[in-house]
Coordinates of C-alpha atoms and ligand atoms in Angstrom, one line a residue:
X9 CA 15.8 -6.8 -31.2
X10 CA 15.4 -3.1 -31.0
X11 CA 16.3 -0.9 -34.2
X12 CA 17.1 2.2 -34.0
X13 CA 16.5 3.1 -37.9
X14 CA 13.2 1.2 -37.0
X15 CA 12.4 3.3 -34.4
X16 CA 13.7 6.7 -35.1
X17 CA 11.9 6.2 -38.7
X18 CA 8.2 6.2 -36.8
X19 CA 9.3 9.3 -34.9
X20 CA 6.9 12.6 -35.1
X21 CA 10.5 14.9 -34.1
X22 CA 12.8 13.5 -36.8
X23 CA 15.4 15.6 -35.4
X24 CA 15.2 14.3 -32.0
X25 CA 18.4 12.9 -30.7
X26 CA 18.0 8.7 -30.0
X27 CA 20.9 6.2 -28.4
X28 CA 21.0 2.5 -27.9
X29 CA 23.1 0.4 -26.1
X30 CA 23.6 -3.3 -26.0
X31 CA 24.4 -3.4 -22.4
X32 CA 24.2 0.0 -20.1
X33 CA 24.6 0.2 -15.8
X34 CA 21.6 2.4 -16.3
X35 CA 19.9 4.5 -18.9
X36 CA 19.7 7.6 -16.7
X37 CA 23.0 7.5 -15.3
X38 CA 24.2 7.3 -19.0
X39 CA 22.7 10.8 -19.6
X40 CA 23.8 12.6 -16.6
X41 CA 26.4 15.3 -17.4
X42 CA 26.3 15.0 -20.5
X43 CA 25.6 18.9 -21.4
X44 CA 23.1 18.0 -24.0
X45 CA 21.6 21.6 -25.6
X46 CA 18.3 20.0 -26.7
X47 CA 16.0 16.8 -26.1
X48 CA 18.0 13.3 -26.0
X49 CA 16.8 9.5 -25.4
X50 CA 19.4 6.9 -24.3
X51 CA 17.7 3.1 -24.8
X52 CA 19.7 0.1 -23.9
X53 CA 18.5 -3.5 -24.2
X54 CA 19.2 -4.6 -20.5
X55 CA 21.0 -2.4 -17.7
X56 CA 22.9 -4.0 -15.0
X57 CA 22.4 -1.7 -12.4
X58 CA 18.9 -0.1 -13.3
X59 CA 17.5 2.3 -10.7
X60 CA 14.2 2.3 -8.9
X61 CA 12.0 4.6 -6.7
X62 CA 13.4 4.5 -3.4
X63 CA 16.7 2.8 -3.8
X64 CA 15.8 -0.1 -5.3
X65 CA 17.0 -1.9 -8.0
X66 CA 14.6 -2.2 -11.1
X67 CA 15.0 -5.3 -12.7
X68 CA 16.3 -5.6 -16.5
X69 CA 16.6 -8.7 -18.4
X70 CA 18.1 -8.6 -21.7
X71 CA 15.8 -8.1 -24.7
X72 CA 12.3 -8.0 -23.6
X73 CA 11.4 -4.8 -21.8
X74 CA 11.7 -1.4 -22.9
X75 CA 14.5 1.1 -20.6
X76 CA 14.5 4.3 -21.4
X77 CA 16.1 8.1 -20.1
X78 CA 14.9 11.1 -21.5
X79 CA 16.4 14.3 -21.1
X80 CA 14.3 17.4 -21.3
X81 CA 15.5 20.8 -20.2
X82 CA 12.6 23.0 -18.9
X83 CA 12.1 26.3 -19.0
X84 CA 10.7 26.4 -14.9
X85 CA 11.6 27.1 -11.7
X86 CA 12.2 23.8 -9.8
X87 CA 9.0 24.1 -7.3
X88 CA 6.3 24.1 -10.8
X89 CA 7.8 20.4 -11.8
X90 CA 5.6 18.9 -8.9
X91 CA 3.2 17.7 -11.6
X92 CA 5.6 16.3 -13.7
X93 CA 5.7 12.8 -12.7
X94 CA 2.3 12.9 -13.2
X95 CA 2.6 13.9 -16.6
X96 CA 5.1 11.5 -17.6
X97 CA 3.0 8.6 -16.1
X98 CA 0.0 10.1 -18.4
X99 CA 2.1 9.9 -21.4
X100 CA 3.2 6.0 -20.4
X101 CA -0.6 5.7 -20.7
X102 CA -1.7 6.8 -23.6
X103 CA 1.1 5.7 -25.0
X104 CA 0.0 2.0 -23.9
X105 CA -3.5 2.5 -25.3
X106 CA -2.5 3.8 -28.8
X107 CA -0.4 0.3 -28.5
X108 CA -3.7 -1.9 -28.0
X109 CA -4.4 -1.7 -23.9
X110 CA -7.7 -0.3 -23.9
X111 CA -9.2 -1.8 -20.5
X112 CA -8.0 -1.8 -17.1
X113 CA -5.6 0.6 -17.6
X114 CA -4.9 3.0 -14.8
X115 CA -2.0 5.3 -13.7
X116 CA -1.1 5.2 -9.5
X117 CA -0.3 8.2 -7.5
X118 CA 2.5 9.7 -8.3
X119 CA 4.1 7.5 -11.3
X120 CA 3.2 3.9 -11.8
X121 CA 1.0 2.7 -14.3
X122 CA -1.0 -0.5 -13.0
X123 CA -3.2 -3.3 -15.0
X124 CA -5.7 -4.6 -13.1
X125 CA -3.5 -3.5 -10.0
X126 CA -0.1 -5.1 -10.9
X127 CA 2.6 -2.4 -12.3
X128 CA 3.3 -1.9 -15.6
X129 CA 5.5 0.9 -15.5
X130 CA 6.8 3.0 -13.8
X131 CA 9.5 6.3 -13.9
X132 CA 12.6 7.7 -11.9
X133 CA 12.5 11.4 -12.6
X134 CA 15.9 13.2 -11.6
X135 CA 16.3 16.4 -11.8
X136 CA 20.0 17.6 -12.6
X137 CA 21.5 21.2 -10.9
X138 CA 19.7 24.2 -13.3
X139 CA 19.6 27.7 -12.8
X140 CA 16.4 29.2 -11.8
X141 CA 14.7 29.1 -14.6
X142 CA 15.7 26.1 -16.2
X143 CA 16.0 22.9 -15.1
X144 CA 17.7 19.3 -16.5
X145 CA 16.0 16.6 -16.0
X146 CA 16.3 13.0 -16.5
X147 CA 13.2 11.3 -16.9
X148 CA 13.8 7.3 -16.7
X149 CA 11.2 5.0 -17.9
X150 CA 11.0 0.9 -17.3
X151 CA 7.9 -0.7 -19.3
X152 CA 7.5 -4.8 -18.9
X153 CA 6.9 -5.6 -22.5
X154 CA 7.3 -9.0 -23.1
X155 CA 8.7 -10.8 -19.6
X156 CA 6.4 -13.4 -18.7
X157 CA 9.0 -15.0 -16.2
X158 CA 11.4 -14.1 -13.1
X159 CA 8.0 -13.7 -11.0
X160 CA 10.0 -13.9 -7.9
X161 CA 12.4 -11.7 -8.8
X162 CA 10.5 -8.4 -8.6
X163 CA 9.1 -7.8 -5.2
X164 CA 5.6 -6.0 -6.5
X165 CA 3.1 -7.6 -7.9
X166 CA 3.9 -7.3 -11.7
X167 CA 2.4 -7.5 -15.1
X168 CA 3.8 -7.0 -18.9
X169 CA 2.6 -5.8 -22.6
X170 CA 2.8 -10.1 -22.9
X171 CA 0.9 -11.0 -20.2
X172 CA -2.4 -8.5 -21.0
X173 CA -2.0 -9.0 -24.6
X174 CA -1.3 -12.9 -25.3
X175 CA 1.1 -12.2 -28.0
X176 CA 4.8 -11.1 -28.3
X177 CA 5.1 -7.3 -28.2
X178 CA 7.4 -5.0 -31.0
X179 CA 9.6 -3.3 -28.9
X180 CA 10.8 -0.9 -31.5
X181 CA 6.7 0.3 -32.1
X182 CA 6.2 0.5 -28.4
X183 CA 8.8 2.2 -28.0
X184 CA 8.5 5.3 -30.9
X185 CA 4.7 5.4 -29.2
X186 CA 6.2 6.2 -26.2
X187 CA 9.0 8.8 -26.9
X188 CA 6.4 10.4 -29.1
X189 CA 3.8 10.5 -26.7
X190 CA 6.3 12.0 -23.8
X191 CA 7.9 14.6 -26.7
X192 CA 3.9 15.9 -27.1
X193 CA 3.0 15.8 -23.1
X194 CA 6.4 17.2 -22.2
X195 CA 6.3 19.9 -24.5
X196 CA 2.8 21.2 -23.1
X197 CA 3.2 20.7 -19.6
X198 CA 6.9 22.5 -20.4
X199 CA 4.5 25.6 -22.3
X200 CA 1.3 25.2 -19.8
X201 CA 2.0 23.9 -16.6
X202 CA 0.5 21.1 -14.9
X203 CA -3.2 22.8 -14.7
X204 CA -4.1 21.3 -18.2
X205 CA -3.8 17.8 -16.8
X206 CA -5.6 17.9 -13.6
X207 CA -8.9 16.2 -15.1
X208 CA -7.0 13.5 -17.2
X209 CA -5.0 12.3 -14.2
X210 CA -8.2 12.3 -12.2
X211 CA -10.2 9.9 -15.2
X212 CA -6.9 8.0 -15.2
X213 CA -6.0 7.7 -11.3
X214 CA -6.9 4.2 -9.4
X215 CA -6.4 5.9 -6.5
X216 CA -9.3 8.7 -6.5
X217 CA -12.2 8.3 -4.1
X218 CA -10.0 5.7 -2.1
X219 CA -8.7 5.7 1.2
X220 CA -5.0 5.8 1.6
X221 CA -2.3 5.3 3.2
X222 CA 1.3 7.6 2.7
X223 CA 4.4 6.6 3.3
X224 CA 7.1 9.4 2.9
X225 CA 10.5 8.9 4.7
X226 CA 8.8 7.5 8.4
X227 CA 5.7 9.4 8.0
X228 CA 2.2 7.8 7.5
X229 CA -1.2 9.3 7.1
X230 CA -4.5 8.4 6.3
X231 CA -7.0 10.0 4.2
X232 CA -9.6 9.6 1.3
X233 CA -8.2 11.0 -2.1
X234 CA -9.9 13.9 -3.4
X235 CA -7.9 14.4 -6.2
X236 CA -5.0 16.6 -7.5
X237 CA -4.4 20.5 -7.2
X238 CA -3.3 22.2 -10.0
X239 CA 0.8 21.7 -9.2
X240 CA 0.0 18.2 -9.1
X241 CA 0.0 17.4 -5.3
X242 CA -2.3 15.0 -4.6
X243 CA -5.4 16.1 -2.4
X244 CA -6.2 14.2 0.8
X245 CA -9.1 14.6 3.2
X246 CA -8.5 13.6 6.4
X247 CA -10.2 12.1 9.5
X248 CA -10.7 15.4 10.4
X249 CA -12.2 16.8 7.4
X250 CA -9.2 19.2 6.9
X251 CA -7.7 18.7 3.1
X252 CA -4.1 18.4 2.8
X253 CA -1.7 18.0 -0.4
X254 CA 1.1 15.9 -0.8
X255 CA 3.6 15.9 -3.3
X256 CA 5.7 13.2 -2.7
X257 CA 5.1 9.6 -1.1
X258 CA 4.2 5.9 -1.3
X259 CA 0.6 5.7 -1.7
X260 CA -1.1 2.3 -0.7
X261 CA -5.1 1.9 -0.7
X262 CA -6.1 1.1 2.6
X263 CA -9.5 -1.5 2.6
X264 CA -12.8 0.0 4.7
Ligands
BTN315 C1 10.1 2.8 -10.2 O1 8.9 2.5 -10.4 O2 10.6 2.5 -9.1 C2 10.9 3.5 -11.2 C3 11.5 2.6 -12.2 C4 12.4 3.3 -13.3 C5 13.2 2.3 -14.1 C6 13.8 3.0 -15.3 S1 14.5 1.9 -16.4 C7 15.2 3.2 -17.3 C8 15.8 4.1 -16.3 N1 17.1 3.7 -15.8 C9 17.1 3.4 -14.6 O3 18.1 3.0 -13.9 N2 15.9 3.5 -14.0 C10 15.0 4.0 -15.0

């Protein structure tokens, strides 16, 4: 079972605002509107309408994975948040390693984190209205912890904490790792911008040097990554040599 005390007493910001819920619709929609001044986390132990990327539905047994929404109000205009996916996905990471995944580890264009090729994790980042300067956002977070089962219930090809380690996982350790983690990589990309990251995500990305394909709405284009930019758009060389960045897409790697 998660426990908050348990959690909240491994913690690095003691002061940090944490919530859990038996049962929630979905962790992010719980923390939307809710005029928070500073920092809040909303964990639940199953949602019944949990939210993925592209409208679909993110699937969330009872009492084995780890859903969580953190709110973090930035001091940004809303075009300098490109990167931030990106940075959430590298805190998921390291994160996972301080938790004993040392191998195979690798975070996928713009915010899943993949073992040996089968997601992890992954994050819904919503942004909320701001002013110009400052922007609400609502960064969700689903981590398969201990779910061994339900294979054909998740469309992706899947993999949890369980699975890669052998053993039953502590939720309430995972998750402090975590919230810690994003509290540190939020907090500098918030003071630094995304330029600090760009050669972490490129020793962490499965996807540079590969050929891909995007997907963004009904578009699709091919090129070989080259990395990211500074903003955090992902760097593409096409057929024609030109680069060009994207900042938003479904990136599959196409075989040559
Ligand atoms: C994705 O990879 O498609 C994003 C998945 C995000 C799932 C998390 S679980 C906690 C939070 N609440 C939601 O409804 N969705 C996010």
């Amino acid at each position: 079972m998660l426990n908050l005390e348990k959690i909240k007493s491994q913690l690095i910001q003691q002061e940090l605002l944490v919530e859990l819920f038996d049962s929630l619709p979905s962790t992010n929609d719980y923390l939307k509107n809710k005029k928070y001044q500073n920092s809040a986390v909303c964990l639940a132990e199953q949602q019944t309408q949990g939210r993925g990327r592209l409208g679909r539905e993110w699937y969330s047994p009872p009492g084995q994975n780890i859903y969580l929404s953190y709110f973090y109000r930035f001091q940004k205009k809303i075009e300098e948040l490109a990167g931030l996916s990106l940075v959430v996905t590298l805190a998921i990471v390291k994160a996972l390693k301080i938790c004993g995944i040392q191998n195979n580890l690798f975070s996928k264009w713009p915010n899943d984190v993949v073992w040996e090729g089968k997601k992890l994790s992954g994050s819904l980042i919503e942004v909320q209205a701001g002013s110009s300067q400052i922007q609400d956002v609502i960064i969700g977070i689903g981590l398969n912890v201990n779910m061994t089962q339900d294979e054909e219930k998740i469309s992706q090809a899947w993999t949890s904490m369980q699975k890669i380690l052998g053993t039953n996982q502590d939720r309430n350790k995972i998750c402090a790792a975590v919230i810690n983690e994003l509290t540190h990589y939020l907090q500098t990309f918030n003071q630094q911008g995304f330029r600090v990251f760009v050669e972490e995500w490129i020793k962490t990305d499965c996807l540079t040097g590969q050929t891909i394909c995007i997907q963004n709405l009904d578009k699709k284009v091919t090129g070989k990554v080259m990395g990211v930019n500074e903003q955090g758009c992902l760097l593409l060389r096409m057929s024609n040599n030109e680069i060009q960045a994207f900042s938003a897409g479904e990136a599959t790697i196409v075989k040559v």
